[in-house]
PDB file of C-alpha atoms and ligand atoms in Angstrom:
ATOM      1  CA  MET A 165       0.000   0.000   0.000  1.00 43.00           C
ATOM      2  CA  THR A 166       1.441   3.378  -0.868  1.00 48.00           C
ATOM      3  CA  ALA A 167       0.748   7.034  -0.295  1.00 50.00           C
ATOM      4  CA  HIS A 168       2.915   9.350  -2.368  1.00 54.00           C
ATOM      5  CA  GLY A 169       5.488   6.600  -2.729  1.00 51.00           C
ATOM      6  CA  LEU A 170       5.504   5.687   0.976  1.00 54.00           C
ATOM      7  CA  THR A 171       4.738   2.174   2.128  1.00 56.00           C
ATOM      8  CA  PHE A 172       2.051   1.766   4.741  1.00 63.00           C
ATOM      9  CA  SER A 173       1.756  -1.156   7.095  1.00 63.00           C
ATOM     10  CA  TRP A 174      -0.645  -3.865   5.970  1.00 57.00           C
ATOM     11  CA  LEU A 175      -2.349  -3.225   9.304  1.00 59.00           C
ATOM     12  CA  MET A 176      -3.542   0.080   7.898  1.00 69.00           C
ATOM     13  CA  GLN A 177      -5.287  -1.489   4.907  1.00 69.00           C
ATOM     14  CA  ASN A 178      -8.973  -0.695   4.640  1.00 78.00           C
ATOM     15  CA  LYS A 179      -8.953   1.407   7.802  1.00 92.00           C
ATOM     16  CA  HIS A 180     -11.576   4.123   7.651  1.00 96.00           C
ATOM     17  CA  LEU A 181     -10.097   7.589   8.033  1.00 97.00           C
ATOM     18  CA  VAL A 182     -12.659  10.328   8.585  1.00 98.00           C
ATOM     19  CA  VAL A 183     -11.377  13.872   8.127  1.00 98.00           C
ATOM     20  CA  LEU A 184     -13.303  16.800   9.613  1.00 98.00           C
ATOM     21  CA  SER A 185     -11.895  19.895   7.961  1.00 98.00           C
ATOM     22  CA  GLY A 186     -12.481  23.605   8.357  1.00 97.00           C
ATOM     23  CA  ALA A 187     -11.255  26.924   7.039  1.00 94.00           C
ATOM     24  CA  GLY A 188      -7.701  26.442   8.398  1.00 95.00           C
ATOM     25  CA  ILE A 189      -6.928  23.737   5.824  1.00 98.00           C
ATOM     26  CA  SER A 190      -7.456  26.240   3.015  1.00 96.00           C
ATOM     27  CA  ALA A 191      -5.550  29.091   4.705  1.00 95.00           C
ATOM     28  CA  GLU A 192      -2.278  28.143   3.009  1.00 96.00           C
ATOM     29  CA  SER A 193      -4.070  28.270  -0.341  1.00 97.00           C
ATOM     30  CA  GLY A 194      -4.837  31.929   0.370  1.00 93.00           C
ATOM     31  CA  LEU A 195      -8.441  31.701   1.632  1.00 91.00           C
ATOM     32  CA  SER A 196      -9.186  33.501   4.885  1.00 83.00           C
ATOM     33  CA  THR A 197     -10.412  31.653   7.957  1.00 84.00           C
ATOM     34  CA  PHE A 198     -13.411  33.018   9.842  1.00 78.00           C
ATOM     35  CA  ARG A 199     -12.435  33.556  13.437  1.00 76.00           C
ATOM     36  CA  ASP A 200      -8.724  34.348  13.137  1.00 72.00           C
ATOM     37  CA  ALA A 201      -9.646  37.885  12.002  1.00 64.00           C
ATOM     38  CA  GLY A 202     -11.680  38.634  15.115  1.00 58.00           C
ATOM     39  CA  GLY A 203     -15.109  37.717  13.775  1.00 53.00           C
ATOM     40  CA  LEU A 204     -14.728  39.645  10.569  1.00 58.00           C
ATOM     41  CA  TRP A 205     -14.416  37.771   7.323  1.00 67.00           C
ATOM     42  CA  GLU A 206     -12.669  39.900   4.720  1.00 66.00           C
ATOM     43  CA  GLY A 207     -14.136  42.964   6.405  1.00 76.00           C
ATOM     44  CA  HIS A 208     -17.665  41.588   6.784  1.00 80.00           C
ATOM     45  CA  ASP A 209     -19.570  40.576   9.895  1.00 84.00           C
ATOM     46  CA  ILE A 210     -20.170  36.834   9.398  1.00 83.00           C
ATOM     47  CA  ASN A 211     -23.710  37.230  10.735  1.00 84.00           C
ATOM     48  CA  GLU A 212     -24.572  39.707   8.000  1.00 88.00           C
ATOM     49  CA  VAL A 213     -23.273  37.666   5.080  1.00 91.00           C
ATOM     50  CA  ALA A 214     -23.686  34.078   6.287  1.00 90.00           C
ATOM     51  CA  SER A 215     -27.162  34.034   7.774  1.00 93.00           C
ATOM     52  CA  ILE A 216     -30.675  33.669   6.465  1.00 95.00           C
ATOM     53  CA  ASP A 217     -31.531  36.936   8.232  1.00 94.00           C
ATOM     54  CA  GLY A 218     -28.723  38.698   6.357  1.00 95.00           C
ATOM     55  CA  TRP A 219     -30.117  37.390   3.064  1.00 96.00           C
ATOM     56  CA  ARG A 220     -33.590  38.715   3.901  1.00 95.00           C
ATOM     57  CA  VAL A 221     -32.248  42.139   4.829  1.00 95.00           C
ATOM     58  CA  ASN A 222     -29.796  42.651   1.979  1.00 95.00           C
ATOM     59  CA  PRO A 223     -29.687  39.918  -0.699  1.00 97.00           C
ATOM     60  CA  ALA A 224     -27.638  42.096  -3.063  1.00 96.00           C
ATOM     61  CA  MET A 225     -24.847  42.432  -0.503  1.00 94.00           C
ATOM     62  CA  VAL A 226     -24.912  38.700   0.248  1.00 96.00           C
ATOM     63  CA  LEU A 227     -24.751  37.828  -3.464  1.00 97.00           C
ATOM     64  CA  LYS A 228     -21.872  40.239  -3.968  1.00 95.00           C
ATOM     65  CA  PHE A 229     -20.015  38.728  -1.031  1.00 93.00           C
ATOM     66  CA  TYR A 230     -20.344  35.140  -2.319  1.00 95.00           C
ATOM     67  CA  ASN A 231     -19.613  36.212  -5.911  1.00 96.00           C
ATOM     68  CA  LEU A 232     -16.308  37.609  -4.658  1.00 93.00           C
ATOM     69  CA  ARG A 233     -15.588  34.388  -2.732  1.00 93.00           C
ATOM     70  CA  ARG A 234     -16.319  32.352  -5.886  1.00 96.00           C
ATOM     71  CA  ARG A 235     -14.059  34.510  -8.045  1.00 96.00           C
ATOM     72  CA  GLN A 236     -11.319  34.227  -5.448  1.00 94.00           C
ATOM     73  CA  LEU A 237     -11.745  30.436  -5.326  1.00 96.00           C
ATOM     74  CA  LYS A 238     -11.163  30.231  -9.068  1.00 97.00           C
ATOM     75  CA  GLU A 239      -7.751  31.857  -8.575  1.00 97.00           C
ATOM     76  CA  VAL A 240      -6.394  29.660  -5.771  1.00 97.00           C
ATOM     77  CA  GLU A 241      -5.063  26.112  -5.737  1.00 98.00           C
ATOM     78  CA  PRO A 242      -5.254  23.202  -3.287  1.00 98.00           C
ATOM     79  CA  ASN A 243      -2.240  23.034  -0.961  1.00 98.00           C
ATOM     80  CA  LEU A 244      -0.124  20.156   0.277  1.00 98.00           C
ATOM     81  CA  ALA A 245      -2.581  19.357   3.079  1.00 98.00           C
ATOM     82  CA  HIS A 246      -5.454  18.783   0.632  1.00 98.00           C
ATOM     83  CA  GLN A 247      -3.104  16.792  -1.600  1.00 98.00           C
ATOM     84  CA  LEU A 248      -1.816  14.532   1.172  1.00 98.00           C
ATOM     85  CA  ILE A 249      -5.367  13.779   2.305  1.00 98.00           C
ATOM     86  CA  ALA A 250      -6.311  12.865  -1.270  1.00 98.00           C
ATOM     87  CA  GLY A 251      -3.158  10.729  -1.564  1.00 95.00           C
ATOM     88  CA  LEU A 252      -4.150   8.736   1.512  1.00 95.00           C
ATOM     89  CA  GLU A 253      -6.917   7.174  -0.592  1.00 94.00           C
ATOM     90  CA  ASP A 254      -4.165   4.924  -2.019  1.00 91.00           C
ATOM     91  CA  SER A 255      -3.916   3.286   1.390  1.00 89.00           C
ATOM     92  CA  LEU A 256      -7.047   3.999   3.393  1.00 93.00           C
ATOM     93  CA  ASP A 257     -10.790   4.346   3.001  1.00 95.00           C
ATOM     94  CA  VAL A 258     -11.008   8.144   3.361  1.00 97.00           C
ATOM     95  CA  THR A 259     -14.155  10.231   3.865  1.00 98.00           C
ATOM     96  CA  VAL A 260     -13.807  13.998   4.119  1.00 98.00           C
ATOM     97  CA  ILE A 261     -16.511  15.892   5.980  1.00 98.00           C
ATOM     98  CA  THR A 262     -15.796  19.554   5.476  1.00 98.00           C
ATOM     99  CA  GLN A 263     -17.359  22.749   6.761  1.00 97.00           C
ATOM    100  CA  ASN A 264     -15.699  24.526   3.849  1.00 97.00           C
ATOM    101  CA  VAL A 265     -17.657  25.775   0.878  1.00 97.00           C
ATOM    102  CA  ASP A 266     -14.586  25.735  -1.387  1.00 98.00           C
ATOM    103  CA  ASP A 267     -13.817  22.869  -3.784  1.00 98.00           C
ATOM    104  CA  LEU A 268     -10.152  22.380  -2.881  1.00 98.00           C
ATOM    105  CA  HIS A 269     -10.582  18.834  -1.524  1.00 98.00           C
ATOM    106  CA  GLU A 270     -12.215  17.731  -4.784  1.00 98.00           C
ATOM    107  CA  ARG A 271      -9.665  19.558  -6.920  1.00 98.00           C
ATOM    108  CA  SER A 272      -6.838  17.732  -5.160  1.00 98.00           C
ATOM    109  CA  GLY A 273      -8.487  14.375  -5.915  1.00 98.00           C
ATOM    110  CA  SER A 274     -10.482  13.413  -2.821  1.00 98.00           C
ATOM    111  CA  THR A 275     -13.402  11.311  -4.034  1.00 98.00           C
ATOM    112  CA  LYS A 276     -15.691  11.195  -0.986  1.00 98.00           C
ATOM    113  CA  VAL A 277     -16.378  14.732   0.219  1.00 98.00           C
ATOM    114  CA  ILE A 278     -19.403  15.858   2.202  1.00 98.00           C
ATOM    115  CA  HIS A 279     -19.973  19.610   2.407  1.00 98.00           C
ATOM    116  CA  LEU A 280     -21.839  20.276   5.641  1.00 98.00           C
ATOM    117  CA  HIS A 281     -22.230  23.996   4.936  1.00 97.00           C
ATOM    118  CA  GLY A 282     -22.859  23.828   1.192  1.00 98.00           C
ATOM    119  CA  GLU A 283     -20.781  24.632  -1.867  1.00 98.00           C
ATOM    120  CA  LEU A 284     -19.778  27.867  -3.581  1.00 98.00           C
ATOM    121  CA  ARG A 285     -20.036  26.260  -7.015  1.00 98.00           C
ATOM    122  CA  LYS A 286     -23.751  25.589  -6.596  1.00 98.00           C
ATOM    123  CA  GLY A 287     -26.787  27.832  -6.580  1.00 98.00           C
ATOM    124  CA  ARG A 288     -30.193  26.847  -5.283  1.00 98.00           C
ATOM    125  CA  SER A 289     -33.783  27.987  -5.310  1.00 98.00           C
ATOM    126  CA  GLU A 290     -34.628  30.544  -2.658  1.00 96.00           C
ATOM    127  CA  VAL A 291     -37.768  28.517  -1.944  1.00 96.00           C
ATOM    128  CA  ASN A 292     -37.097  24.847  -2.744  1.00 95.00           C
ATOM    129  CA  THR A 293     -33.984  23.593  -0.965  1.00 92.00           C
ATOM    130  CA  ASP A 294     -33.660  20.541  -3.221  1.00 92.00           C
ATOM    131  CA  ILE A 295     -33.434  22.520  -6.478  1.00 97.00           C
ATOM    132  CA  GLU A 296     -29.690  22.997  -6.916  1.00 96.00           C
ATOM    133  CA  ILE A 297     -27.784  24.105  -9.999  1.00 97.00           C
ATOM    134  CA  GLU A 298     -24.079  23.764 -10.823  1.00 97.00           C
ATOM    135  CA  ILE A 299     -22.869  27.300 -11.545  1.00 98.00           C
ATOM    136  CA  GLY A 300     -19.111  26.780 -11.664  1.00 98.00           C
ATOM    137  CA  TYR A 301     -17.342  30.042 -10.814  1.00 98.00           C
ATOM    138  CA  GLU A 302     -20.026  32.318 -12.322  1.00 98.00           C
ATOM    139  CA  ASP A 303     -21.709  35.138 -10.400  1.00 98.00           C
ATOM    140  CA  ILE A 304     -25.310  34.928  -9.198  1.00 98.00           C
ATOM    141  CA  LYS A 305     -27.267  38.141  -9.839  1.00 98.00           C
ATOM    142  CA  LEU A 306     -30.553  39.445  -8.490  1.00 98.00           C
ATOM    143  CA  GLY A 307     -33.115  38.286 -11.066  1.00 98.00           C
ATOM    144  CA  ASP A 308     -31.327  34.980 -11.853  1.00 98.00           C
ATOM    145  CA  LYS A 309     -33.927  32.244 -11.492  1.00 97.00           C
ATOM    146  CA  THR A 310     -33.822  28.510 -10.811  1.00 97.00           C
ATOM    147  CA  PRO A 311     -36.080  26.241 -12.949  1.00 96.00           C
ATOM    148  CA  ASP A 312     -38.916  26.540 -10.390  1.00 97.00           C
ATOM    149  CA  GLY A 313     -39.083  30.276 -11.149  1.00 97.00           C
ATOM    150  CA  HIS A 314     -37.618  31.560  -7.893  1.00 98.00           C
ATOM    151  CA  GLN A 315     -34.577  33.735  -7.197  1.00 98.00           C
ATOM    152  CA  MET A 316     -31.341  31.740  -7.181  1.00 98.00           C
ATOM    153  CA  ARG A 317     -29.264  32.051  -4.018  1.00 98.00           C
ATOM    154  CA  PRO A 318     -25.925  30.539  -3.026  1.00 98.00           C
ATOM    155  CA  ALA A 319     -26.253  26.870  -1.983  1.00 98.00           C
ATOM    156  CA  ILE A 320     -24.688  27.667   1.360  1.00 97.00           C
ATOM    157  CA  VAL A 321     -26.081  26.478   4.683  1.00 97.00           C
ATOM    158  CA  TRP A 322     -26.374  29.713   6.605  1.00 95.00           C
ATOM    159  CA  PHE A 323     -26.744  30.428  10.296  1.00 91.00           C
ATOM    160  CA  GLY A 324     -30.410  29.960  11.134  1.00 92.00           C
ATOM    161  CA  GLU A 325     -30.804  27.031   8.705  1.00 95.00           C
ATOM    162  CA  MET A 326     -30.865  23.248   9.143  1.00 95.00           C
ATOM    163  CA  VAL A 327     -27.734  21.275   8.229  1.00 96.00           C
ATOM    164  CA  PRO A 328     -29.192  18.593   5.946  1.00 95.00           C
ATOM    165  CA  MET A 329     -26.083  16.372   5.864  1.00 96.00           C
ATOM    166  CA  ILE A 330     -25.543  16.232   9.621  1.00 98.00           C
ATOM    167  CA  GLU A 331     -27.159  12.838  10.238  1.00 98.00           C
ATOM    168  CA  SER A 332     -25.289  11.040   7.487  1.00 98.00           C
ATOM    169  CA  ALA A 333     -22.087  12.746   8.650  1.00 98.00           C
ATOM    170  CA  ALA A 334     -22.654  11.513  12.210  1.00 98.00           C
ATOM    171  CA  SER A 335     -23.141   7.947  11.045  1.00 98.00           C
ATOM    172  CA  ILE A 336     -19.948   8.148   8.954  1.00 98.00           C
ATOM    173  CA  VAL A 337     -17.972   9.420  11.979  1.00 98.00           C
ATOM    174  CA  SER A 338     -19.337   6.528  14.040  1.00 98.00           C
ATOM    175  CA  THR A 339     -17.506   4.099  11.715  1.00 97.00           C
ATOM    176  CA  ALA A 340     -14.115   5.848  11.913  1.00 97.00           C
ATOM    177  CA  ASP A 341     -10.993   3.875  12.814  1.00 96.00           C
ATOM    178  CA  ILE A 342      -9.045   7.119  12.647  1.00 95.00           C
ATOM    179  CA  LEU A 343     -10.522  10.596  13.068  1.00 96.00           C
ATOM    180  CA  LEU A 344      -8.612  13.671  11.935  1.00 97.00           C
ATOM    181  CA  VAL A 345      -9.797  17.168  12.816  1.00 96.00           C
ATOM    182  CA  ILE A 346      -7.904  19.739  10.760  1.00 97.00           C
ATOM    183  CA  GLY A 347      -8.166  23.522  10.597  1.00 96.00           C
ATOM    184  CA  THR A 348     -11.428  24.051  12.423  1.00 94.00           C
ATOM    185  CA  SER A 349     -12.096  25.935  15.652  1.00 90.00           C
ATOM    186  CA  LEU A 350     -15.005  23.525  16.299  1.00 90.00           C
ATOM    187  CA  SER A 351     -17.042  26.491  17.420  1.00 88.00           C
ATOM    188  CA  VAL A 352     -20.041  26.053  15.138  1.00 89.00           C
ATOM    189  CA  TYR A 353     -22.726  23.481  15.934  1.00 92.00           C
ATOM    190  CA  PRO A 354     -23.951  20.991  14.909  1.00 95.00           C
ATOM    191  CA  ALA A 355     -20.699  20.362  12.991  1.00 94.00           C
ATOM    192  CA  ALA A 356     -18.583  20.649  16.151  1.00 93.00           C
ATOM    193  CA  GLY A 357     -20.620  17.918  17.856  1.00 94.00           C
ATOM    194  CA  LEU A 358     -19.607  15.334  15.242  1.00 96.00           C
ATOM    195  CA  VAL A 359     -16.416  14.455  17.168  1.00 95.00           C
ATOM    196  CA  ASN A 360     -18.623  12.925  19.877  1.00 93.00           C
ATOM    197  CA  TYR A 361     -19.801  10.215  17.469  1.00 96.00           C
ATOM    198  CA  ALA A 362     -16.327   8.711  17.040  1.00 95.00           C
ATOM    199  CA  PRO A 363     -15.920   5.228  18.522  1.00 95.00           C
ATOM    200  CA  GLU A 364     -13.818   5.075  21.681  1.00 93.00           C
ATOM    201  CA  TYR A 365     -11.276   2.833  19.935  1.00 93.00           C
ATOM    202  CA  ALA A 366     -10.718   5.309  17.096  1.00 94.00           C
ATOM    203  CA  LYS A 367      -7.309   6.977  16.992  1.00 94.00           C
ATOM    204  CA  LYS A 368      -7.892  10.716  17.121  1.00 94.00           C
ATOM    205  CA  PHE A 369      -5.700  13.480  15.744  1.00 95.00           C
ATOM    206  CA  ILE A 370      -6.076  17.226  15.589  1.00 95.00           C
ATOM    207  CA  ILE A 371      -3.932  19.426  13.360  1.00 96.00           C
ATOM    208  CA  ASP A 372      -4.187  23.105  14.274  1.00 95.00           C
ATOM    209  CA  PRO A 373      -1.614  25.740  15.210  1.00 95.00           C
ATOM    210  CA  SER A 374      -3.851  26.833  18.107  1.00 90.00           C
ATOM    211  CA  VAL A 375      -4.118  24.952  21.366  1.00 72.00           C
ATOM    212  CA  PRO A 376      -7.492  23.225  21.617  1.00 68.00           C
ATOM    213  CA  ASP A 377      -9.580  22.855  24.765  1.00 70.00           C
ATOM    214  CA  LEU A 378      -7.545  20.155  26.521  1.00 60.00           C
ATOM    215  CA  TYR A 379     -10.486  18.818  28.498  1.00 62.00           C
ATOM    216  CA  SER A 380     -12.393  17.887  25.356  1.00 70.00           C
ATOM    217  CA  PHE A 381      -9.301  16.642  23.547  1.00 71.00           C
ATOM    218  CA  LYS A 382      -7.400  14.771  26.237  1.00 75.00           C
ATOM    219  CA  ASP A 383      -7.363  11.461  24.300  1.00 85.00           C
ATOM    220  CA  TRP A 384      -6.283  13.178  21.125  1.00 90.00           C
ATOM    221  CA  LYS A 385      -2.855  13.595  19.620  1.00 92.00           C
ATOM    222  CA  HIS A 386      -2.474  17.299  18.901  1.00 92.00           C
ATOM    223  CA  ILE A 387      -0.133  18.212  16.068  1.00 95.00           C
ATOM    224  CA  GLN A 388       0.317  21.907  16.722  1.00 95.00           C
ATOM    225  CA  LYS A 389       1.291  22.925  13.198  1.00 97.00           C
ATOM    226  CA  SER A 390      -0.138  24.421  10.064  1.00 97.00           C
ATOM    227  CA  ALA A 391      -2.216  22.103   7.890  1.00 98.00           C
ATOM    228  CA  ALA A 392       0.547  21.235   5.389  1.00 98.00           C
ATOM    229  CA  LYS A 393       3.312  20.637   7.958  1.00 98.00           C
ATOM    230  CA  GLY A 394       0.862  18.818  10.217  1.00 98.00           C
ATOM    231  CA  MET A 395      -0.244  16.498   7.412  1.00 98.00           C
ATOM    232  CA  GLU A 396       3.377  15.647   6.616  1.00 97.00           C
ATOM    233  CA  GLU A 397       3.839  14.679  10.251  1.00 97.00           C
ATOM    234  CA  LEU A 398       0.633  12.636  10.281  1.00 96.00           C
ATOM    235  CA  VAL A 399       1.663  10.656   7.210  1.00 93.00           C
ATOM    236  CA  LYS A 400       4.954   9.841   8.991  1.00 91.00           C
ATOM    237  CA  GLU A 401       2.945   8.763  12.032  1.00 89.00           C
ATOM    238  CA  PHE A 402       0.871   6.421   9.864  1.00 87.00           C
ATOM    239  CA  LEU A 403       4.095   4.876   8.568  1.00 82.00           C
ATOM    240  CA  LYS A 404       5.051   3.715  12.067  1.00 78.00           C
ATOM    241  CA  LYS A 405       3.702   0.197  11.935  1.00 59.00           C
ATOM    242  CA  GLU A 406       3.799  -0.256  15.690  1.00 50.00           C
ATOM    243  CA  ASN A 407       1.183   2.452  16.157  1.00 54.00           C
ATOM    244  CA  TYR A 408      -1.440   0.292  14.512  1.00 54.00           C
ATOM    245  CA  GLU A 409      -0.795  -3.143  15.979  1.00 49.00           C
TER     246      GLU A 409
HETATM  247  P1  LIG B 133     -12.636  29.086  12.016  1.00 83.70           P
HETATM  248  O1  LIG B 133     -12.134  30.349  11.405  1.00 83.70           O
HETATM  249  O2  LIG B 133     -13.602  29.176  13.132  1.00 83.70           O
HETATM  250  O3  LIG B 133     -11.397  28.246  12.548  1.00 83.70           O
HETATM  251  C1  LIG B 133     -10.229  28.083  11.765  1.00 83.70           C
HETATM  252  C2  LIG B 133      -9.263  27.188  12.501  1.00 83.70           C
HETATM  253  O4  LIG B 133      -8.154  26.979  11.646  1.00 83.70           O
HETATM  254  C3  LIG B 133      -8.743  27.773  13.817  1.00 83.70           C
HETATM  255  O5  LIG B 133      -8.771  26.774  14.827  1.00 83.70           O
HETATM  256  C4  LIG B 133      -7.302  28.172  13.469  1.00 83.70           C
HETATM  257  O6  LIG B 133      -6.421  28.044  14.577  1.00 83.70           O
HETATM  258  C5  LIG B 133      -6.966  27.153  12.398  1.00 83.70           C
HETATM  259  N1  LIG B 133      -5.920  27.588  11.452  1.00 83.70           N
HETATM  260  C6  LIG B 133      -5.575  28.832  11.064  1.00 83.70           C
HETATM  261  N2  LIG B 133      -4.588  28.781  10.165  1.00 83.70           N
HETATM  262  C7  LIG B 133      -4.299  27.476   9.951  1.00 83.70           C
HETATM  263  C8  LIG B 133      -3.382  26.767   9.118  1.00 83.70           C
HETATM  264  N3  LIG B 133      -2.538  27.395   8.321  1.00 83.70           N
HETATM  265  N4  LIG B 133      -3.398  25.410   9.170  1.00 83.70           N
HETATM  266  C9  LIG B 133      -4.249  24.757   9.989  1.00 83.70           C
HETATM  267  N5  LIG B 133      -5.141  25.359  10.783  1.00 83.70           N
HETATM  268  C10 LIG B 133      -5.168  26.710  10.766  1.00 83.70           C
HETATM  269  O7  LIG B 133     -13.204  28.191  10.802  1.00 83.70           O
HETATM  270  P2  LIG B 133     -14.206  26.959  10.862  1.00 83.70           P
HETATM  271  O8  LIG B 133     -14.014  26.161  12.103  1.00 83.70           O
HETATM  272  O9  LIG B 133     -14.077  26.255   9.560  1.00 83.70           O
HETATM  273  O10 LIG B 133     -19.988  28.556   8.466  1.00 83.70           O
HETATM  274  O11 LIG B 133     -15.596  27.695  10.916  1.00 83.70           O
HETATM  275  C11 LIG B 133     -16.772  26.954  10.972  1.00 83.70           C
HETATM  276  C12 LIG B 133     -17.908  27.663  10.273  1.00 83.70           C
HETATM  277  O12 LIG B 133     -18.047  28.994  10.765  1.00 83.70           O
HETATM  278  C13 LIG B 133     -17.718  27.857   8.787  1.00 83.70           C
HETATM  279  O13 LIG B 133     -18.038  26.710   8.013  1.00 83.70           O
HETATM  280  C14 LIG B 133     -18.625  28.996   8.475  1.00 83.70           C
HETATM  281  C15 LIG B 133     -18.324  29.884   9.662  1.00 83.70           C
HETATM  282  O14 LIG B 133     -19.300  30.756  10.009  1.00 83.70           O
HETATM  283  C16 LIG B 133     -20.847  29.099   7.602  1.00 83.70           C
HETATM  284  O15 LIG B 133     -20.512  29.925   6.766  1.00 83.70           O
HETATM  285  C17 LIG B 133     -22.241  28.612   7.735  1.00 83.70           C
END
């Protein structure tokens, strides 16, 4: 079994690695995180641009905000952390559950990606949640309609809305042999609660340059590094056969 030319122990074969990722994994690609800038995201109050109330008050501003995010996404590339996670599919059964709305996991080759908070490259009907359209990196404008005749809005799960994928995500986490939390402050629920579904026997890792709440994470191995450096260390850890006997 190999990952980027490295040989994994046979003991690792078919292990289920579940990755819970957040904005920090895309920071080294040039996309801003949410909370590192003191609650402002590129100069905007998150509650004004990422909530259903914000959409009702000022849809033009919300569209403009996500159009800018989409244009920016087109210009950036996946980084080594995304690539190493994708490469682990050579050796492990990998499922990525991301809070990110970017497409950097997919663009680096990950094949099983669940977007808890939606996707920038999709638009949806303002009224019917199940009517979604692939829009690539194009803008959405006021007056753009979905086939049901309603205003198209970004297919983002905003504050104040249900998280449709949360139940399937929880059942995926409950089958993890290895759980990796990378680049998320775990401050937004219900996503943050997913870690509680991991089996007790699962090996648990967190990659984040910040120190997590040690009470919640006392059984976890904390790799206190950026996403790319942390992933390099994790791959080395996986290569130590004795860790998985
Ligand atoms: P946050 O901004 O809350 O957390 C980012 C995490 O990444 C923090 O723990 C940082 O320490 C860490 N970090 C920063 N730079 C890093 C790097 N280079 N490598 C690794 N980690 C790094 O982002 P999320 O937890 O993803 O929701 O935020 C969760 C949700 O809140 C988002 O999905 C979004 C937001 O409001 C919606 O838009 C609905």
